[in-house]
């Protein structure tokens, strides 16, 4: 059974940086998977932040373009989210998600992924 474990969240001041990691425990390489990061702030809907495939398809939400960078190391079954120039509005619980490429490829930032992590909190103060 697939398990996703996020880490790297924390509290930073506006303009700071954080790097989130997500280790995926599966019986095969994540190279067949679309990996994505979502976030949800209190009282708000869940938002797709970034997604990536092993073939290089990368998508970002407009709100984070130019500030966040998604990457992955398929050999380590790990995906990362580098977050720079953080803003208070980035405060949220961040979740890692995964699903087979062929399922998520048409709308990777809004697809209902099958596998989710437990989340890691990111808090940005002004």
N, C-alpha and C. Protein backbone atom coordinates (compact mmCIF):
# COMPACT_ATOMS: atom_id res chain seq x y z
N UNK A 1 0.84 -1.18 0.00
CA UNK A 1 0.00 0.00 0.00
C UNK A 1 0.88 1.24 0.00
N UNK A 2 0.51 2.20 -0.86
CA UNK A 2 1.32 3.39 -0.98
C UNK A 2 1.20 4.26 0.26
N UNK A 3 2.33 4.81 0.68
CA UNK A 3 2.37 5.75 1.79
C UNK A 3 3.20 6.94 1.40
N UNK A 4 2.70 8.12 1.71
CA UNK A 4 3.40 9.36 1.42
C UNK A 4 3.64 10.08 2.75
N UNK A 5 4.85 10.50 2.96
CA UNK A 5 5.21 11.18 4.21
C UNK A 5 5.91 12.49 3.88
N UNK A 6 5.27 13.59 4.27
CA UNK A 6 5.84 14.92 4.03
C UNK A 6 6.68 15.35 5.22
N UNK A 7 7.61 16.24 4.95
CA UNK A 7 8.41 16.86 6.00
C UNK A 7 8.91 18.20 5.48
N UNK A 8 9.42 19.02 6.40
CA UNK A 8 10.03 20.28 5.99
C UNK A 8 9.21 21.51 6.27
N UNK A 9 7.99 21.34 6.75
CA UNK A 9 7.18 22.51 7.06
C UNK A 9 7.73 23.24 8.27
N UNK A 10 7.19 24.41 8.53
CA UNK A 10 7.63 25.19 9.67
C UNK A 10 7.11 26.61 9.60
N UNK A 11 7.68 27.45 10.45
CA UNK A 11 7.29 28.85 10.51
C UNK A 11 8.44 29.73 10.05
N UNK A 12 8.14 30.64 9.12
CA UNK A 12 9.14 31.56 8.60
C UNK A 12 8.53 32.94 8.47
N UNK A 13 9.39 33.92 8.34
CA UNK A 13 8.92 35.27 8.09
C UNK A 13 8.72 35.48 6.59
N UNK A 14 7.93 36.47 6.28
CA UNK A 14 7.69 36.82 4.89
C UNK A 14 9.02 37.06 4.17
N UNK A 15 9.14 36.47 2.98
CA UNK A 15 10.37 36.56 2.21
C UNK A 15 11.30 35.38 2.42
N UNK A 16 11.00 34.56 3.40
CA UNK A 16 11.84 33.41 3.70
C UNK A 16 11.59 32.24 2.78
N UNK A 17 12.30 31.15 3.04
CA UNK A 17 12.23 29.96 2.21
C UNK A 17 12.04 28.71 3.06
N UNK A 18 11.41 27.73 2.44
CA UNK A 18 11.28 26.41 3.02
C UNK A 18 11.37 25.39 1.90
N UNK A 19 11.82 24.20 2.25
CA UNK A 19 11.86 23.10 1.29
C UNK A 19 11.10 21.92 1.86
N UNK A 20 10.03 21.56 1.19
CA UNK A 20 9.24 20.41 1.60
C UNK A 20 9.73 19.17 0.88
N UNK A 21 9.67 18.05 1.56
CA UNK A 21 10.02 16.76 0.97
C UNK A 21 8.86 15.80 1.15
N UNK A 22 8.74 14.88 0.23
CA UNK A 22 7.71 13.86 0.32
C UNK A 22 8.32 12.54 -0.13
N UNK A 23 8.41 11.61 0.78
CA UNK A 23 8.93 10.27 0.47
C UNK A 23 7.75 9.34 0.21
N UNK A 24 7.80 8.65 -0.90
CA UNK A 24 6.71 7.78 -1.30
C UNK A 24 7.13 6.32 -1.13
N UNK A 25 6.39 5.60 -0.36
CA UNK A 25 6.66 4.17 -0.15
C UNK A 25 5.73 3.38 -1.05
N UNK A 26 6.28 2.87 -2.13
CA UNK A 26 5.51 2.05 -3.05
C UNK A 26 6.38 0.86 -3.46
N UNK A 27 5.75 -0.10 -4.08
CA UNK A 27 6.46 -1.31 -4.47
C UNK A 27 7.21 -1.13 -5.78
N UNK A 28 7.14 0.07 -6.36
CA UNK A 28 7.80 0.34 -7.62
C UNK A 28 8.31 1.77 -7.62
N UNK A 29 9.06 2.14 -8.63
CA UNK A 29 9.54 3.52 -8.74
C UNK A 29 8.38 4.46 -9.00
N UNK A 30 8.51 5.68 -8.50
CA UNK A 30 7.48 6.68 -8.74
C UNK A 30 7.55 7.24 -10.16
N UNK A 31 8.43 6.69 -10.98
CA UNK A 31 8.56 7.19 -12.34
C UNK A 31 7.26 7.05 -13.12
N UNK A 32 6.38 6.16 -12.70
CA UNK A 32 5.09 5.98 -13.37
C UNK A 32 4.02 6.91 -12.81
N UNK A 33 4.42 7.71 -11.82
CA UNK A 33 3.44 8.53 -11.11
C UNK A 33 3.56 10.01 -11.43
N UNK A 34 2.42 10.66 -11.47
CA UNK A 34 2.38 12.11 -11.40
C UNK A 34 2.46 12.45 -9.91
N UNK A 35 3.33 13.38 -9.57
CA UNK A 35 3.46 13.84 -8.20
C UNK A 35 2.98 15.28 -8.12
N UNK A 36 2.31 15.59 -7.04
CA UNK A 36 1.76 16.94 -6.91
C UNK A 36 1.80 17.41 -5.46
N UNK A 37 1.77 18.71 -5.33
CA UNK A 37 1.65 19.35 -4.02
C UNK A 37 0.37 20.17 -4.01
N UNK A 38 -0.39 20.01 -2.95
CA UNK A 38 -1.60 20.78 -2.74
C UNK A 38 -1.47 21.52 -1.41
N UNK A 39 -2.31 22.49 -1.21
CA UNK A 39 -2.36 23.17 0.08
C UNK A 39 -3.79 23.53 0.41
N UNK A 40 -4.04 23.66 1.70
CA UNK A 40 -5.36 24.05 2.15
C UNK A 40 -5.22 24.93 3.38
N UNK A 41 -5.73 26.13 3.26
CA UNK A 41 -5.75 27.06 4.39
C UNK A 41 -7.10 26.94 5.08
N UNK A 42 -7.16 27.30 6.36
CA UNK A 42 -8.44 27.22 7.09
C UNK A 42 -9.53 28.01 6.39
N UNK A 43 -10.66 27.37 6.20
CA UNK A 43 -11.79 28.04 5.58
C UNK A 43 -11.72 28.17 4.08
N UNK A 44 -10.68 27.62 3.47
CA UNK A 44 -10.52 27.71 2.02
C UNK A 44 -10.50 26.32 1.40
N UNK A 45 -10.77 26.30 0.10
CA UNK A 45 -10.72 25.04 -0.62
C UNK A 45 -9.27 24.60 -0.85
N UNK A 46 -9.12 23.32 -1.02
CA UNK A 46 -7.80 22.79 -1.35
C UNK A 46 -7.37 23.29 -2.72
N UNK A 47 -6.10 23.64 -2.83
CA UNK A 47 -5.57 24.24 -4.06
C UNK A 47 -4.38 23.45 -4.56
N UNK A 48 -4.39 23.11 -5.83
CA UNK A 48 -3.23 22.48 -6.43
C UNK A 48 -2.13 23.51 -6.61
N UNK A 49 -0.95 23.23 -6.11
CA UNK A 49 0.15 24.19 -6.12
C UNK A 49 1.14 23.90 -7.24
N UNK A 50 1.55 22.65 -7.34
CA UNK A 50 2.55 22.27 -8.35
C UNK A 50 2.44 20.78 -8.62
N UNK A 51 2.82 20.40 -9.83
CA UNK A 51 2.80 18.99 -10.19
C UNK A 51 3.93 18.69 -11.16
N UNK A 52 4.35 17.43 -11.17
CA UNK A 52 5.42 17.05 -12.09
C UNK A 52 5.30 15.60 -12.49
N UNK A 53 5.73 15.31 -13.71
CA UNK A 53 5.81 13.94 -14.18
C UNK A 53 7.27 13.60 -14.45
N UNK A 54 7.56 12.35 -14.60
CA UNK A 54 8.94 11.94 -14.88
C UNK A 54 9.38 12.37 -16.26
N UNK A 55 8.44 12.62 -17.13
CA UNK A 55 8.77 13.05 -18.50
C UNK A 55 8.98 14.55 -18.60
N UNK A 56 8.89 15.23 -17.46
CA UNK A 56 9.22 16.66 -17.47
C UNK A 56 8.04 17.60 -17.53
N UNK A 57 6.83 17.09 -17.50
CA UNK A 57 5.67 17.99 -17.46
C UNK A 57 5.57 18.62 -16.08
N UNK A 58 5.62 19.92 -16.03
CA UNK A 58 5.56 20.64 -14.76
C UNK A 58 4.53 21.75 -14.86
N UNK A 59 3.70 21.85 -13.84
CA UNK A 59 2.67 22.88 -13.80
C UNK A 59 2.67 23.54 -12.43
N UNK A 60 2.38 24.83 -12.44
CA UNK A 60 2.28 25.59 -11.20
C UNK A 60 0.98 26.37 -11.17
N UNK A 61 0.47 26.57 -9.99
CA UNK A 61 -0.62 27.52 -9.81
C UNK A 61 -0.07 28.91 -10.06
N UNK A 62 -0.91 29.78 -10.61
CA UNK A 62 -0.45 31.14 -10.91
C UNK A 62 0.06 31.85 -9.66
N UNK A 63 -0.52 31.53 -8.53
CA UNK A 63 -0.17 32.21 -7.29
C UNK A 63 1.25 31.91 -6.81
N UNK A 64 1.87 30.86 -7.33
CA UNK A 64 3.21 30.49 -6.86
C UNK A 64 4.26 30.51 -7.97
N UNK A 65 3.85 30.77 -9.18
CA UNK A 65 4.81 30.79 -10.29
C UNK A 65 5.93 31.78 -10.03
N UNK A 66 7.14 31.32 -10.27
CA UNK A 66 8.31 32.17 -10.06
C UNK A 66 8.83 32.14 -8.64
N UNK A 67 8.08 31.54 -7.73
CA UNK A 67 8.52 31.48 -6.33
C UNK A 67 8.72 30.05 -5.85
N UNK A 68 7.91 29.13 -6.35
CA UNK A 68 7.99 27.73 -5.95
C UNK A 68 8.59 26.89 -7.08
N UNK A 69 9.32 25.85 -6.69
CA UNK A 69 9.91 24.94 -7.67
C UNK A 69 9.68 23.50 -7.21
N UNK A 70 9.04 22.73 -8.06
CA UNK A 70 8.84 21.32 -7.78
C UNK A 70 9.94 20.52 -8.46
N UNK A 71 10.40 19.49 -7.78
CA UNK A 71 11.40 18.61 -8.36
C UNK A 71 11.17 17.20 -7.82
N UNK A 72 11.87 16.27 -8.39
CA UNK A 72 11.70 14.89 -7.95
C UNK A 72 12.98 14.10 -8.18
N UNK A 73 13.18 13.10 -7.36
CA UNK A 73 14.28 12.16 -7.51
C UNK A 73 13.64 10.78 -7.52
N UNK A 74 13.39 10.28 -8.70
CA UNK A 74 12.68 9.01 -8.81
C UNK A 74 13.47 7.86 -8.20
N UNK A 75 14.78 7.95 -8.22
CA UNK A 75 15.60 6.89 -7.63
C UNK A 75 15.40 6.80 -6.13
N UNK A 76 15.03 7.93 -5.54
CA UNK A 76 14.79 7.97 -4.09
C UNK A 76 13.30 7.99 -3.75
N UNK A 77 12.46 7.87 -4.79
CA UNK A 77 11.01 7.93 -4.58
C UNK A 77 10.62 9.15 -3.76
N UNK A 78 11.20 10.29 -4.12
CA UNK A 78 11.00 11.51 -3.35
C UNK A 78 10.69 12.67 -4.28
N UNK A 79 9.77 13.50 -3.84
CA UNK A 79 9.50 14.75 -4.53
C UNK A 79 9.70 15.91 -3.57
N UNK A 80 10.06 17.06 -4.11
CA UNK A 80 10.38 18.22 -3.29
C UNK A 80 9.57 19.43 -3.76
N UNK A 81 9.40 20.35 -2.84
CA UNK A 81 8.81 21.64 -3.20
C UNK A 81 9.65 22.72 -2.54
N UNK A 82 10.45 23.40 -3.34
CA UNK A 82 11.25 24.52 -2.86
C UNK A 82 10.38 25.77 -2.91
N UNK A 83 10.22 26.41 -1.78
CA UNK A 83 9.35 27.58 -1.69
C UNK A 83 10.20 28.79 -1.29
N UNK A 84 10.31 29.74 -2.17
CA UNK A 84 11.09 30.95 -1.92
C UNK A 84 10.17 32.16 -1.91
N UNK A 85 10.68 33.25 -1.33
CA UNK A 85 9.92 34.49 -1.24
C UNK A 85 8.51 34.22 -0.72
N UNK A 86 8.44 33.52 0.37
CA UNK A 86 7.15 33.15 0.93
C UNK A 86 6.38 34.37 1.41
N UNK A 87 5.07 34.27 1.28
CA UNK A 87 4.17 35.34 1.67
C UNK A 87 3.18 34.83 2.71
N UNK A 88 2.61 35.71 3.50
CA UNK A 88 1.63 35.26 4.50
C UNK A 88 0.49 34.45 3.89
N UNK A 89 0.11 34.79 2.66
CA UNK A 89 -0.98 34.04 2.02
C UNK A 89 -0.58 32.63 1.61
N UNK A 90 0.68 32.27 1.76
CA UNK A 90 1.11 30.90 1.51
C UNK A 90 0.88 30.00 2.73
N UNK A 91 0.48 30.61 3.83
CA UNK A 91 0.21 29.84 5.04
C UNK A 91 -0.89 28.83 4.80
N UNK A 92 -0.59 27.56 5.06
CA UNK A 92 -1.55 26.49 4.80
C UNK A 92 -0.95 25.16 5.23
N UNK A 93 -1.79 24.14 5.22
CA UNK A 93 -1.29 22.77 5.35
C UNK A 93 -0.96 22.31 3.94
N UNK A 94 0.23 21.79 3.76
CA UNK A 94 0.68 21.35 2.44
C UNK A 94 0.67 19.82 2.40
N UNK A 95 0.10 19.31 1.31
CA UNK A 95 -0.04 17.88 1.14
C UNK A 95 0.65 17.42 -0.14
N UNK A 96 1.27 16.28 -0.06
CA UNK A 96 1.84 15.61 -1.21
C UNK A 96 0.81 14.60 -1.74
N UNK A 97 0.73 14.48 -3.04
CA UNK A 97 -0.23 13.55 -3.65
C UNK A 97 0.42 12.82 -4.81
N UNK A 98 -0.08 11.63 -5.09
CA UNK A 98 0.48 10.82 -6.17
C UNK A 98 -0.61 9.99 -6.85
N UNK A 99 -0.41 9.77 -8.11
CA UNK A 99 -1.28 8.86 -8.85
C UNK A 99 -0.58 8.49 -10.15
N UNK A 100 -1.05 7.46 -10.78
CA UNK A 100 -0.45 7.04 -12.03
C UNK A 100 -0.55 8.15 -13.07
N UNK A 101 0.48 8.28 -13.86
CA UNK A 101 0.57 9.35 -14.85
C UNK A 101 -0.67 9.41 -15.73
N UNK A 102 -1.12 8.27 -16.21
CA UNK A 102 -2.20 8.26 -17.18
C UNK A 102 -3.53 8.73 -16.59
N UNK A 103 -3.63 8.66 -15.26
CA UNK A 103 -4.86 9.12 -14.61
C UNK A 103 -4.85 10.64 -14.43
N UNK A 104 -3.74 11.19 -14.06
CA UNK A 104 -3.68 12.60 -13.65
C UNK A 104 -3.27 13.54 -14.77
N UNK A 105 -2.81 13.00 -15.90
CA UNK A 105 -2.13 13.82 -16.90
C UNK A 105 -2.99 14.91 -17.50
N UNK A 106 -4.29 14.74 -17.56
CA UNK A 106 -5.12 15.74 -18.23
C UNK A 106 -5.34 16.99 -17.38
N UNK A 107 -5.32 16.85 -16.08
CA UNK A 107 -5.52 18.01 -15.20
C UNK A 107 -4.76 17.80 -13.90
N UNK A 108 -3.46 17.82 -13.96
CA UNK A 108 -2.64 17.43 -12.81
C UNK A 108 -2.77 18.32 -11.58
N UNK A 109 -3.26 19.54 -11.75
CA UNK A 109 -3.42 20.40 -10.57
C UNK A 109 -4.82 20.36 -9.99
N UNK A 110 -5.71 19.66 -10.63
CA UNK A 110 -7.07 19.59 -10.09
C UNK A 110 -7.60 18.16 -10.01
N UNK A 111 -6.81 17.23 -10.43
CA UNK A 111 -7.24 15.83 -10.40
C UNK A 111 -7.38 15.36 -8.95
N UNK A 112 -8.29 14.45 -8.72
CA UNK A 112 -8.48 13.86 -7.38
C UNK A 112 -7.52 12.69 -7.21
N UNK A 113 -6.34 12.98 -6.75
CA UNK A 113 -5.31 11.97 -6.61
C UNK A 113 -5.74 10.87 -5.64
N UNK A 114 -5.22 9.70 -5.89
CA UNK A 114 -5.58 8.54 -5.07
C UNK A 114 -4.80 8.50 -3.77
N UNK A 115 -3.53 8.87 -3.82
CA UNK A 115 -2.65 8.70 -2.66
C UNK A 115 -2.24 10.07 -2.11
N UNK A 116 -2.35 10.19 -0.79
CA UNK A 116 -2.08 11.47 -0.12
C UNK A 116 -1.22 11.26 1.12
N UNK A 117 -0.43 12.28 1.42
CA UNK A 117 0.29 12.31 2.67
C UNK A 117 -0.57 12.92 3.76
N UNK A 118 0.02 12.98 4.96
CA UNK A 118 -0.74 13.48 6.11
C UNK A 118 -0.67 15.00 6.22
N UNK A 119 0.22 15.61 5.47
CA UNK A 119 0.33 17.06 5.46
C UNK A 119 1.42 17.58 6.37
N UNK A 120 1.93 18.74 6.00
CA UNK A 120 2.91 19.45 6.83
C UNK A 120 2.54 20.93 6.83
N UNK A 121 2.57 21.53 8.00
CA UNK A 121 2.10 22.91 8.15
C UNK A 121 3.19 23.91 7.76
N UNK A 122 2.77 24.89 6.99
CA UNK A 122 3.64 26.02 6.64
C UNK A 122 2.97 27.29 7.13
N UNK A 123 3.69 28.06 7.92
CA UNK A 123 3.16 29.31 8.46
C UNK A 123 4.12 30.44 8.13
N UNK A 124 3.61 31.46 7.48
CA UNK A 124 4.43 32.60 7.08
C UNK A 124 3.90 33.84 7.78
N UNK A 125 4.75 34.48 8.54
CA UNK A 125 4.35 35.67 9.27
C UNK A 125 4.86 36.93 8.57
N UNK A 126 4.11 37.99 8.71
CA UNK A 126 4.48 39.25 8.04
C UNK A 126 5.45 40.06 8.88
